[in-house]
Amino acid sequence: MLEMRRRRANILPHRAATALVTTGPFAWSRNPIYLANGLLLLGLGGLFDNAWFFVAAPVAAFATDRLAIRREERHLEALFGAAWSVYFGRVRRWLGRRMTS
């Protein structure tokens, strides 16, 4: 969220994007905030020794992908066009950079 603020990007998910942030954690994941939420669930599962958190993490990731991420990606593609396409081709949805030749 700090990187989004530095780039003057809207951080409210129900409002239109104001900038395409591709730096900081966004250079490694197109969805670092959602990724952190999933990792938090896994960490809580370990901390509290509760298997339900381990079940909840992939369920939450799947729901987030279907209910938020795909819609957000269509929105970003419409707003940022070629810049989004380059970013989309370079950085994976959840984690990692694509190999380019």
PDB file of N, CA and C in Angstrom:
ATOM      1  N   MET A   1       0.825  -1.189   0.000  1.00  0.00           N
ATOM      2  CA  MET A   1       0.000   0.000   0.000  1.00  0.00           C
ATOM      3  C   MET A   1       0.871   1.257   0.000  1.00  0.00           C
ATOM      4  N   LEU A   2       2.040   1.166   0.647  1.00  0.00           N
ATOM      5  CA  LEU A   2       2.945   2.317   0.655  1.00  0.00           C
ATOM      6  C   LEU A   2       3.438   2.644  -0.754  1.00  0.00           C
ATOM      7  N   GLU A   3       3.754   1.615  -1.523  1.00  0.00           N
ATOM      8  CA  GLU A   3       4.210   1.841  -2.899  1.00  0.00           C
ATOM      9  C   GLU A   3       3.093   2.472  -3.729  1.00  0.00           C
ATOM     10  N   MET A   4       1.872   2.073  -3.499  1.00  0.00           N
ATOM     11  CA  MET A   4       0.745   2.677  -4.210  1.00  0.00           C
ATOM     12  C   MET A   4       0.608   4.149  -3.830  1.00  0.00           C
ATOM     13  N   ARG A   5       0.789   4.461  -2.573  1.00  0.00           N
ATOM     14  CA  ARG A   5       0.719   5.864  -2.140  1.00  0.00           C
ATOM     15  C   ARG A   5       1.838   6.690  -2.767  1.00  0.00           C
ATOM     16  N   ARG A   6       3.052   6.099  -2.810  1.00  0.00           N
ATOM     17  CA  ARG A   6       4.193   6.811  -3.425  1.00  0.00           C
ATOM     18  C   ARG A   6       3.907   7.159  -4.879  1.00  0.00           C
ATOM     19  N   ARG A   7       3.213   6.274  -5.570  1.00  0.00           N
ATOM     20  CA  ARG A   7       2.899   6.480  -6.991  1.00  0.00           C
ATOM     21  C   ARG A   7       1.581   7.224  -7.194  1.00  0.00           C
ATOM     22  N   ARG A   8       0.985   7.673  -6.083  1.00  0.00           N
ATOM     23  CA  ARG A   8      -0.296   8.384  -6.122  1.00  0.00           C
ATOM     24  C   ARG A   8      -1.397   7.573  -6.796  1.00  0.00           C
ATOM     25  N   ALA A   9      -1.385   6.284  -6.493  1.00  0.00           N
ATOM     26  CA  ALA A   9      -2.395   5.370  -7.038  1.00  0.00           C
ATOM     27  C   ALA A   9      -3.526   5.216  -6.035  1.00  0.00           C
ATOM     28  N   ASN A  10      -4.712   5.117  -6.542  1.00  0.00           N
ATOM     29  CA  ASN A  10      -5.876   4.881  -5.697  1.00  0.00           C
ATOM     30  C   ASN A  10      -5.732   3.524  -5.009  1.00  0.00           C
ATOM     31  N   ILE A  11      -5.966   3.484  -3.709  1.00  0.00           N
ATOM     32  CA  ILE A  11      -5.862   2.213  -2.983  1.00  0.00           C
ATOM     33  C   ILE A  11      -7.231   1.622  -2.648  1.00  0.00           C
ATOM     34  N   LEU A  12      -8.286   2.313  -2.991  1.00  0.00           N
ATOM     35  CA  LEU A  12      -9.636   1.822  -2.707  1.00  0.00           C
ATOM     36  C   LEU A  12     -10.105   0.926  -3.851  1.00  0.00           C
ATOM     37  N   PRO A  13     -10.409  -0.345  -3.574  1.00  0.00           N
ATOM     38  CA  PRO A  13     -10.728  -1.283  -4.649  1.00  0.00           C
ATOM     39  C   PRO A  13     -12.027  -0.989  -5.399  1.00  0.00           C
ATOM     40  N   HIS A  14     -12.924  -0.209  -4.830  1.00  0.00           N
ATOM     41  CA  HIS A  14     -14.190   0.079  -5.500  1.00  0.00           C
ATOM     42  C   HIS A  14     -14.123   1.353  -6.353  1.00  0.00           C
ATOM     43  N   ARG A  15     -12.941   1.974  -6.420  1.00  0.00           N
ATOM     44  CA  ARG A  15     -12.759   3.181  -7.242  1.00  0.00           C
ATOM     45  C   ARG A  15     -11.822   2.894  -8.399  1.00  0.00           C
ATOM     46  N   ALA A  16     -11.896   3.714  -9.433  1.00  0.00           N
ATOM     47  CA  ALA A  16     -11.064   3.528 -10.622  1.00  0.00           C
ATOM     48  C   ALA A  16      -9.587   3.698 -10.301  1.00  0.00           C
ATOM     49  N   ALA A  17      -8.773   2.934 -11.001  1.00  0.00           N
ATOM     50  CA  ALA A  17      -7.330   3.041 -10.852  1.00  0.00           C
ATOM     51  C   ALA A  17      -6.863   4.401 -11.362  1.00  0.00           C
ATOM     52  N   THR A  18      -5.866   4.964 -10.703  1.00  0.00           N
ATOM     53  CA  THR A  18      -5.320   6.261 -11.118  1.00  0.00           C
ATOM     54  C   THR A  18      -3.888   6.150 -11.600  1.00  0.00           C
ATOM     55  N   ALA A  19      -3.249   5.002 -11.372  1.00  0.00           N
ATOM     56  CA  ALA A  19      -1.883   4.775 -11.828  1.00  0.00           C
ATOM     57  C   ALA A  19      -1.637   3.281 -11.907  1.00  0.00           C
ATOM     58  N   LEU A  20      -0.758   2.891 -12.812  1.00  0.00           N
ATOM     59  CA  LEU A  20      -0.335   1.499 -12.921  1.00  0.00           C
ATOM     60  C   LEU A  20       0.979   1.374 -12.158  1.00  0.00           C
ATOM     61  N   VAL A  21       0.939   0.721 -11.017  1.00  0.00           N
ATOM     62  CA  VAL A  21       2.122   0.591 -10.163  1.00  0.00           C
ATOM     63  C   VAL A  21       2.841  -0.698 -10.525  1.00  0.00           C
ATOM     64  N   THR A  22       4.103  -0.565 -10.942  1.00  0.00           N
ATOM     65  CA  THR A  22       4.881  -1.724 -11.384  1.00  0.00           C
ATOM     66  C   THR A  22       6.202  -1.838 -10.629  1.00  0.00           C
ATOM     67  N   THR A  23       6.364  -1.050  -9.584  1.00  0.00           N
ATOM     68  CA  THR A  23       7.609  -1.029  -8.826  1.00  0.00           C
ATOM     69  C   THR A  23       7.386  -1.576  -7.424  1.00  0.00           C
ATOM     70  N   GLY A  24       8.466  -1.719  -6.676  1.00  0.00           N
ATOM     71  CA  GLY A  24       8.362  -2.260  -5.324  1.00  0.00           C
ATOM     72  C   GLY A  24       7.857  -3.690  -5.384  1.00  0.00           C
ATOM     73  N   PRO A  25       6.962  -4.071  -4.479  1.00  0.00           N
ATOM     74  CA  PRO A  25       6.459  -5.455  -4.488  1.00  0.00           C
ATOM     75  C   PRO A  25       5.669  -5.784  -5.755  1.00  0.00           C
ATOM     76  N   PHE A  26       5.181  -4.773  -6.448  1.00  0.00           N
ATOM     77  CA  PHE A  26       4.436  -4.991  -7.687  1.00  0.00           C
ATOM     78  C   PHE A  26       5.341  -5.425  -8.834  1.00  0.00           C
ATOM     79  N   ALA A  27       6.648  -5.339  -8.651  1.00  0.00           N
ATOM     80  CA  ALA A  27       7.584  -5.847  -9.649  1.00  0.00           C
ATOM     81  C   ALA A  27       7.682  -7.373  -9.576  1.00  0.00           C
ATOM     82  N   TRP A  28       7.204  -7.967  -8.486  1.00  0.00           N
ATOM     83  CA  TRP A  28       7.294  -9.415  -8.281  1.00  0.00           C
ATOM     84  C   TRP A  28       5.930 -10.095  -8.235  1.00  0.00           C
ATOM     85  N   SER A  29       4.889  -9.343  -8.008  1.00  0.00           N
ATOM     86  CA  SER A  29       3.531  -9.889  -7.969  1.00  0.00           C
ATOM     87  C   SER A  29       2.570  -8.809  -8.432  1.00  0.00           C
ATOM     88  N   ARG A  30       1.633  -9.173  -9.306  1.00  0.00           N
ATOM     89  CA  ARG A  30       0.637  -8.189  -9.715  1.00  0.00           C
ATOM     90  C   ARG A  30      -0.359  -7.939  -8.597  1.00  0.00           C
ATOM     91  N   ASN A  31      -0.360  -8.793  -7.584  1.00  0.00           N
ATOM     92  CA  ASN A  31      -1.313  -8.680  -6.482  1.00  0.00           C
ATOM     93  C   ASN A  31      -0.633  -8.895  -5.134  1.00  0.00           C
ATOM     94  N   PRO A  32       0.359  -8.083  -4.781  1.00  0.00           N
ATOM     95  CA  PRO A  32       1.085  -8.346  -3.541  1.00  0.00           C
ATOM     96  C   PRO A  32       0.234  -8.206  -2.283  1.00  0.00           C
ATOM     97  N   ILE A  33      -0.783  -7.383  -2.302  1.00  0.00           N
ATOM     98  CA  ILE A  33      -1.631  -7.226  -1.117  1.00  0.00           C
ATOM     99  C   ILE A  33      -2.473  -8.486  -0.917  1.00  0.00           C
ATOM    100  N   TYR A  34      -3.048  -9.014  -1.994  1.00  0.00           N
ATOM    101  CA  TYR A  34      -3.810 -10.254  -1.899  1.00  0.00           C
ATOM    102  C   TYR A  34      -2.894 -11.416  -1.520  1.00  0.00           C
ATOM    103  N   LEU A  35      -1.692 -11.437  -2.076  1.00  0.00           N
ATOM    104  CA  LEU A  35      -0.718 -12.473  -1.735  1.00  0.00           C
ATOM    105  C   LEU A  35      -0.379 -12.422  -0.249  1.00  0.00           C
ATOM    106  N   ALA A  36      -0.163 -11.215   0.273  1.00  0.00           N
ATOM    107  CA  ALA A  36       0.135 -11.060   1.704  1.00  0.00           C
ATOM    108  C   ALA A  36      -1.025 -11.543   2.569  1.00  0.00           C
ATOM    109  N   ASN A  37      -2.247 -11.295   2.126  1.00  0.00           N
ATOM    110  CA  ASN A  37      -3.412 -11.788   2.877  1.00  0.00           C
ATOM    111  C   ASN A  37      -3.396 -13.312   2.964  1.00  0.00           C
ATOM    112  N   GLY A  38      -3.082 -13.978   1.865  1.00  0.00           N
ATOM    113  CA  GLY A  38      -3.010 -15.432   1.864  1.00  0.00           C
ATOM    114  C   GLY A  38      -1.884 -15.948   2.745  1.00  0.00           C
ATOM    115  N   LEU A  39      -0.730 -15.298   2.676  1.00  0.00           N
ATOM    116  CA  LEU A  39       0.390 -15.696   3.530  1.00  0.00           C
ATOM    117  C   LEU A  39       0.068 -15.465   5.000  1.00  0.00           C
ATOM    118  N   LEU A  40      -0.676 -14.415   5.277  1.00  0.00           N
ATOM    119  CA  LEU A  40      -1.092 -14.152   6.652  1.00  0.00           C
ATOM    120  C   LEU A  40      -1.968 -15.296   7.176  1.00  0.00           C
ATOM    121  N   LEU A  41      -2.895 -15.767   6.352  1.00  0.00           N
ATOM    122  CA  LEU A  41      -3.729 -16.898   6.769  1.00  0.00           C
ATOM    123  C   LEU A  41      -2.879 -18.135   7.057  1.00  0.00           C
ATOM    124  N   LEU A  42      -1.890 -18.401   6.206  1.00  0.00           N
ATOM    125  CA  LEU A  42      -1.016 -19.551   6.438  1.00  0.00           C
ATOM    126  C   LEU A  42      -0.200 -19.367   7.716  1.00  0.00           C
ATOM    127  N   GLY A  43       0.288 -18.161   7.934  1.00  0.00           N
ATOM    128  CA  GLY A  43       1.048 -17.878   9.153  1.00  0.00           C
ATOM    129  C   GLY A  43       0.200 -18.032  10.402  1.00  0.00           C
ATOM    130  N   LEU A  44      -1.025 -17.570  10.325  1.00  0.00           N
ATOM    131  CA  LEU A  44      -1.926 -17.731  11.470  1.00  0.00           C
ATOM    132  C   LEU A  44      -2.225 -19.203  11.736  1.00  0.00           C
ATOM    133  N   GLY A  45      -2.320 -19.973  10.655  1.00  0.00           N
ATOM    134  CA  GLY A  45      -2.527 -21.408  10.825  1.00  0.00           C
ATOM    135  C   GLY A  45      -1.387 -22.048  11.585  1.00  0.00           C
ATOM    136  N   GLY A  46      -0.165 -21.640  11.255  1.00  0.00           N
ATOM    137  CA  GLY A  46       0.994 -22.161  11.978  1.00  0.00           C
ATOM    138  C   GLY A  46       1.063 -21.644  13.397  1.00  0.00           C
ATOM    139  N   LEU A  47       0.787 -20.370  13.570  1.00  0.00           N
ATOM    140  CA  LEU A  47       0.860 -19.747  14.895  1.00  0.00           C
ATOM    141  C   LEU A  47      -0.138 -20.363  15.866  1.00  0.00           C
ATOM    142  N   PHE A  48      -1.354 -20.568  15.400  1.00  0.00           N
ATOM    143  CA  PHE A  48      -2.401 -21.100  16.265  1.00  0.00           C
ATOM    144  C   PHE A  48      -2.577 -22.613  16.136  1.00  0.00           C
ATOM    145  N   ASP A  49      -1.740 -23.230  15.305  1.00  0.00           N
ATOM    146  CA  ASP A  49      -1.822 -24.678  15.087  1.00  0.00           C
ATOM    147  C   ASP A  49      -3.255 -25.093  14.760  1.00  0.00           C
ATOM    148  N   ASN A  50      -3.816 -24.369  13.773  1.00  0.00           N
ATOM    149  CA  ASN A  50      -5.217 -24.575  13.410  1.00  0.00           C
ATOM    150  C   ASN A  50      -5.304 -24.846  11.907  1.00  0.00           C
ATOM    151  N   ALA A  51      -5.686 -26.043  11.551  1.00  0.00           N
ATOM    152  CA  ALA A  51      -5.736 -26.457  10.153  1.00  0.00           C
ATOM    153  C   ALA A  51      -6.745 -25.667   9.329  1.00  0.00           C
ATOM    154  N   TRP A  52      -7.747 -25.086   9.961  1.00  0.00           N
ATOM    155  CA  TRP A  52      -8.759 -24.341   9.208  1.00  0.00           C
ATOM    156  C   TRP A  52      -8.157 -23.156   8.464  1.00  0.00           C
ATOM    157  N   PHE A  53      -7.111 -22.554   9.016  1.00  0.00           N
ATOM    158  CA  PHE A  53      -6.454 -21.457   8.312  1.00  0.00           C
ATOM    159  C   PHE A  53      -5.795 -21.968   7.030  1.00  0.00           C
ATOM    160  N   PHE A  54      -5.231 -23.175   7.093  1.00  0.00           N
ATOM    161  CA  PHE A  54      -4.590 -23.762   5.910  1.00  0.00           C
ATOM    162  C   PHE A  54      -5.617 -24.111   4.843  1.00  0.00           C
ATOM    163  N   VAL A  55      -6.813 -24.453   5.259  1.00  0.00           N
ATOM    164  CA  VAL A  55      -7.911 -24.703   4.322  1.00  0.00           C
ATOM    165  C   VAL A  55      -8.422 -23.371   3.768  1.00  0.00           C
ATOM    166  N   ALA A  56      -8.518 -22.372   4.635  1.00  0.00           N
ATOM    167  CA  ALA A  56      -9.068 -21.077   4.233  1.00  0.00           C
ATOM    168  C   ALA A  56      -8.175 -20.345   3.233  1.00  0.00           C
ATOM    169  N   ALA A  57      -6.866 -20.507   3.339  1.00  0.00           N
ATOM    170  CA  ALA A  57      -5.952 -19.751   2.469  1.00  0.00           C
ATOM    171  C   ALA A  57      -6.194 -20.013   0.982  1.00  0.00           C
ATOM    172  N   PRO A  58      -6.188 -21.261   0.509  1.00  0.00           N
ATOM    173  CA  PRO A  58      -6.442 -21.459  -0.926  1.00  0.00           C
ATOM    174  C   PRO A  58      -7.879 -21.139  -1.333  1.00  0.00           C
ATOM    175  N   VAL A  59      -8.830 -21.347  -0.432  1.00  0.00           N
ATOM    176  CA  VAL A  59     -10.221 -20.997  -0.735  1.00  0.00           C
ATOM    177  C   VAL A  59     -10.339 -19.478  -0.909  1.00  0.00           C
ATOM    178  N   ALA A  60      -9.711 -18.736  -0.016  1.00  0.00           N
ATOM    179  CA  ALA A  60      -9.735 -17.271  -0.104  1.00  0.00           C
ATOM    180  C   ALA A  60      -9.014 -16.795  -1.362  1.00  0.00           C
ATOM    181  N   ALA A  61      -7.898 -17.431  -1.704  1.00  0.00           N
ATOM    182  CA  ALA A  61      -7.161 -17.052  -2.914  1.00  0.00           C
ATOM    183  C   ALA A  61      -8.006 -17.289  -4.160  1.00  0.00           C
ATOM    184  N   PHE A  62      -8.676 -18.420  -4.205  1.00  0.00           N
ATOM    185  CA  PHE A  62      -9.540 -18.731  -5.344  1.00  0.00           C
ATOM    186  C   PHE A  62     -10.681 -17.720  -5.446  1.00  0.00           C
ATOM    187  N   ALA A  63     -11.323 -17.441  -4.321  1.00  0.00           N
ATOM    188  CA  ALA A  63     -12.431 -16.478  -4.317  1.00  0.00           C
ATOM    189  C   ALA A  63     -11.951 -15.085  -4.709  1.00  0.00           C
ATOM    190  N   THR A  64     -10.805 -14.694  -4.206  1.00  0.00           N
ATOM    191  CA  THR A  64     -10.251 -13.378  -4.545  1.00  0.00           C
ATOM    192  C   THR A  64      -9.961 -13.290  -6.030  1.00  0.00           C
ATOM    193  N   ASP A  65      -9.409 -14.368  -6.583  1.00  0.00           N
ATOM    194  CA  ASP A  65      -9.113 -14.393  -8.012  1.00  0.00           C
ATOM    195  C   ASP A  65     -10.384 -14.215  -8.832  1.00  0.00           C
ATOM    196  N   ARG A  66     -11.407 -14.964  -8.479  1.00  0.00           N
ATOM    197  CA  ARG A  66     -12.642 -14.932  -9.267  1.00  0.00           C
ATOM    198  C   ARG A  66     -13.476 -13.669  -9.041  1.00  0.00           C
ATOM    199  N   LEU A  67     -13.504 -13.179  -7.808  1.00  0.00           N
ATOM    200  CA  LEU A  67     -14.380 -12.056  -7.471  1.00  0.00           C
ATOM    201  C   LEU A  67     -13.729 -10.685  -7.630  1.00  0.00           C
ATOM    202  N   ALA A  68     -12.409 -10.612  -7.565  1.00  0.00           N
ATOM    203  CA  ALA A  68     -11.756  -9.304  -7.599  1.00  0.00           C
ATOM    204  C   ALA A  68     -10.679  -9.196  -8.670  1.00  0.00           C
ATOM    205  N   ILE A  69      -9.720 -10.091  -8.664  1.00  0.00           N
ATOM    206  CA  ILE A  69      -8.533  -9.931  -9.514  1.00  0.00           C
ATOM    207  C   ILE A  69      -8.872  -9.885 -10.990  1.00  0.00           C
ATOM    208  N   ARG A  70      -9.666 -10.805 -11.447  1.00  0.00           N
ATOM    209  CA  ARG A  70      -9.967 -10.827 -12.892  1.00  0.00           C
ATOM    210  C   ARG A  70     -10.698  -9.565 -13.340  1.00  0.00           C
ATOM    211  N   ARG A  71     -11.593  -9.072 -12.514  1.00  0.00           N
ATOM    212  CA  ARG A  71     -12.293  -7.816 -12.830  1.00  0.00           C
ATOM    213  C   ARG A  71     -11.305  -6.652 -12.830  1.00  0.00           C
ATOM    214  N   GLU A  72     -10.434  -6.618 -11.820  1.00  0.00           N
ATOM    215  CA  GLU A  72      -9.439  -5.547 -11.734  1.00  0.00           C
ATOM    216  C   GLU A  72      -8.500  -5.573 -12.934  1.00  0.00           C
ATOM    217  N   GLU A  73      -8.107  -6.764 -13.374  1.00  0.00           N
ATOM    218  CA  GLU A  73      -7.206  -6.860 -14.525  1.00  0.00           C
ATOM    219  C   GLU A  73      -7.863  -6.350 -15.803  1.00  0.00           C
ATOM    220  N   ARG A  74      -9.129  -6.646 -16.000  1.00  0.00           N
ATOM    221  CA  ARG A  74      -9.845  -6.109 -17.176  1.00  0.00           C
ATOM    222  C   ARG A  74      -9.895  -4.583 -17.119  1.00  0.00           C
ATOM    223  N   HIS A  75     -10.121  -4.052 -15.937  1.00  0.00           N
ATOM    224  CA  HIS A  75     -10.167  -2.610 -15.725  1.00  0.00           C
ATOM    225  C   HIS A  75      -8.802  -1.981 -16.040  1.00  0.00           C
ATOM    226  N   LEU A  76      -7.732  -2.580 -15.540  1.00  0.00           N
ATOM    227  CA  LEU A  76      -6.385  -2.042 -15.782  1.00  0.00           C
ATOM    228  C   LEU A  76      -6.009  -2.126 -17.260  1.00  0.00           C
ATOM    229  N   GLU A  77      -6.401  -3.213 -17.912  1.00  0.00           N
ATOM    230  CA  GLU A  77      -6.132  -3.346 -19.345  1.00  0.00           C
ATOM    231  C   GLU A  77      -6.848  -2.252 -20.133  1.00  0.00           C
ATOM    232  N   ALA A  78      -8.083  -1.975 -19.782  1.00  0.00           N
ATOM    233  CA  ALA A  78      -8.843  -0.939 -20.480  1.00  0.00           C
ATOM    234  C   ALA A  78      -8.252   0.449 -20.244  1.00  0.00           C
ATOM    235  N   LEU A  79      -7.772   0.697 -19.036  1.00  0.00           N
ATOM    236  CA  LEU A  79      -7.228   2.023 -18.715  1.00  0.00           C
ATOM    237  C   LEU A  79      -5.817   2.252 -19.235  1.00  0.00           C
ATOM    238  N   PHE A  80      -4.965   1.224 -19.133  1.00  0.00           N
ATOM    239  CA  PHE A  80      -3.538   1.441 -19.381  1.00  0.00           C
ATOM    240  C   PHE A  80      -3.008   0.756 -20.634  1.00  0.00           C
ATOM    241  N   GLY A  81      -3.855   0.011 -21.346  1.00  0.00           N
ATOM    242  CA  GLY A  81      -3.525  -0.556 -22.652  1.00  0.00           C
ATOM    243  C   GLY A  81      -2.169  -1.218 -22.761  1.00  0.00           C
ATOM    244  N   ALA A  82      -1.298  -0.625 -23.592  1.00  0.00           N
ATOM    245  CA  ALA A  82       0.005  -1.219 -23.884  1.00  0.00           C
ATOM    246  C   ALA A  82       0.877  -1.341 -22.636  1.00  0.00           C
ATOM    247  N   ALA A  83       0.835  -0.359 -21.760  1.00  0.00           N
ATOM    248  CA  ALA A  83       1.637  -0.431 -20.528  1.00  0.00           C
ATOM    249  C   ALA A  83       1.199  -1.619 -19.679  1.00  0.00           C
ATOM    250  N   TRP A  84      -0.113  -1.868 -19.613  1.00  0.00           N
ATOM    251  CA  TRP A  84      -0.616  -3.034 -18.876  1.00  0.00           C
ATOM    252  C   TRP A  84      -0.146  -4.317 -19.545  1.00  0.00           C
ATOM    253  N   SER A  85      -0.204  -4.386 -20.865  1.00  0.00           N
ATOM    254  CA  SER A  85       0.200  -5.593 -21.585  1.00  0.00           C
ATOM    255  C   SER A  85       1.661  -5.942 -21.312  1.00  0.00           C
ATOM    256  N   VAL A  86       2.521  -4.939 -21.294  1.00  0.00           N
ATOM    257  CA  VAL A  86       3.941  -5.172 -20.997  1.00  0.00           C
ATOM    258  C   VAL A  86       4.089  -5.694 -19.571  1.00  0.00           C
ATOM    259  N   TYR A  87       3.435  -5.049 -18.635  1.00  0.00           N
ATOM    260  CA  TYR A  87       3.498  -5.457 -17.229  1.00  0.00           C
ATOM    261  C   TYR A  87       2.921  -6.863 -17.055  1.00  0.00           C
ATOM    262  N   PHE A  88       1.765  -7.131 -17.660  1.00  0.00           N
ATOM    263  CA  PHE A  88       1.109  -8.428 -17.602  1.00  0.00           C
ATOM    264  C   PHE A  88       2.032  -9.525 -18.130  1.00  0.00           C
ATOM    265  N   GLY A  89       2.758  -9.227 -19.182  1.00  0.00           N
ATOM    266  CA  GLY A  89       3.673 -10.203 -19.766  1.00  0.00           C
ATOM    267  C   GLY A  89       4.935 -10.422 -18.952  1.00  0.00           C
ATOM    268  N   ARG A  90       5.276  -9.487 -18.100  1.00  0.00           N
ATOM    269  CA  ARG A  90       6.525  -9.547 -17.334  1.00  0.00           C
ATOM    270  C   ARG A  90       6.349 -10.121 -15.930  1.00  0.00           C
ATOM    271  N   VAL A  91       5.212  -9.821 -15.277  1.00  0.00           N
ATOM    272  CA  VAL A  91       5.031 -10.187 -13.870  1.00  0.00           C
ATOM    273  C   VAL A  91       3.835 -11.131 -13.730  1.00  0.00           C
ATOM    274  N   ARG A  92       4.031 -12.193 -12.968  1.00  0.00           N
ATOM    275  CA  ARG A  92       2.958 -13.172 -12.758  1.00  0.00           C
ATOM    276  C   ARG A  92       1.885 -12.618 -11.819  1.00  0.00           C
ATOM    277  N   ARG A  93       0.728 -13.212 -11.881  1.00  0.00           N
ATOM    278  CA  ARG A  93      -0.408 -12.770 -11.068  1.00  0.00           C
ATOM    279  C   ARG A  93      -0.104 -12.877  -9.574  1.00  0.00           C
ATOM    280  N   TRP A  94       0.423 -14.012  -9.138  1.00  0.00           N
ATOM    281  CA  TRP A  94       0.641 -14.203  -7.709  1.00  0.00           C
ATOM    282  C   TRP A  94       2.079 -13.931  -7.296  1.00  0.00           C
ATOM    283  N   LEU A  95       3.043 -14.546  -7.950  1.00  0.00           N
ATOM    284  CA  LEU A  95       4.420 -14.355  -7.520  1.00  0.00           C
ATOM    285  C   LEU A  95       5.391 -14.750  -8.610  1.00  0.00           C
ATOM    286  N   GLY A  96       6.375 -13.916  -8.858  1.00  0.00           N
ATOM    287  CA  GLY A  96       7.455 -14.235  -9.761  1.00  0.00           C
ATOM    288  C   GLY A  96       7.417 -13.460 -11.056  1.00  0.00           C
ATOM    289  N   ARG A  97       8.588 -13.351 -11.630  1.00  0.00           N
ATOM    290  CA  ARG A  97       8.725 -12.688 -12.915  1.00  0.00           C
ATOM    291  C   ARG A  97       8.837 -13.751 -13.996  1.00  0.00           C
ATOM    292  N   ARG A  98       8.336 -13.439 -15.161  1.00  0.00           N
ATOM    293  CA  ARG A  98       8.454 -14.363 -16.280  1.00  0.00           C
ATOM    294  C   ARG A  98       9.843 -14.227 -16.891  1.00  0.00           C
ATOM    295  N   MET A  99      10.337 -15.320 -17.369  1.00  0.00           N
ATOM    296  CA  MET A  99      11.635 -15.314 -18.050  1.00  0.00           C
ATOM    297  C   MET A  99      11.448 -14.722 -19.433  1.00  0.00           C
ATOM    298  N   THR A 100      12.297 -13.781 -19.775  1.00  0.00           N
ATOM    299  CA  THR A 100      12.233 -13.198 -21.129  1.00  0.00           C
ATOM    300  C   THR A 100      13.581 -13.414 -21.793  1.00  0.00           C
ATOM    301  N   SER A 101      13.549 -13.527 -23.090  1.00  0.00           N
ATOM    302  CA  SER A 101      14.811 -13.755 -23.817  1.00  0.00           C
ATOM    303  C   SER A 101      15.280 -12.488 -24.472  1.00  0.00           C
TER     304      SER A 101
END
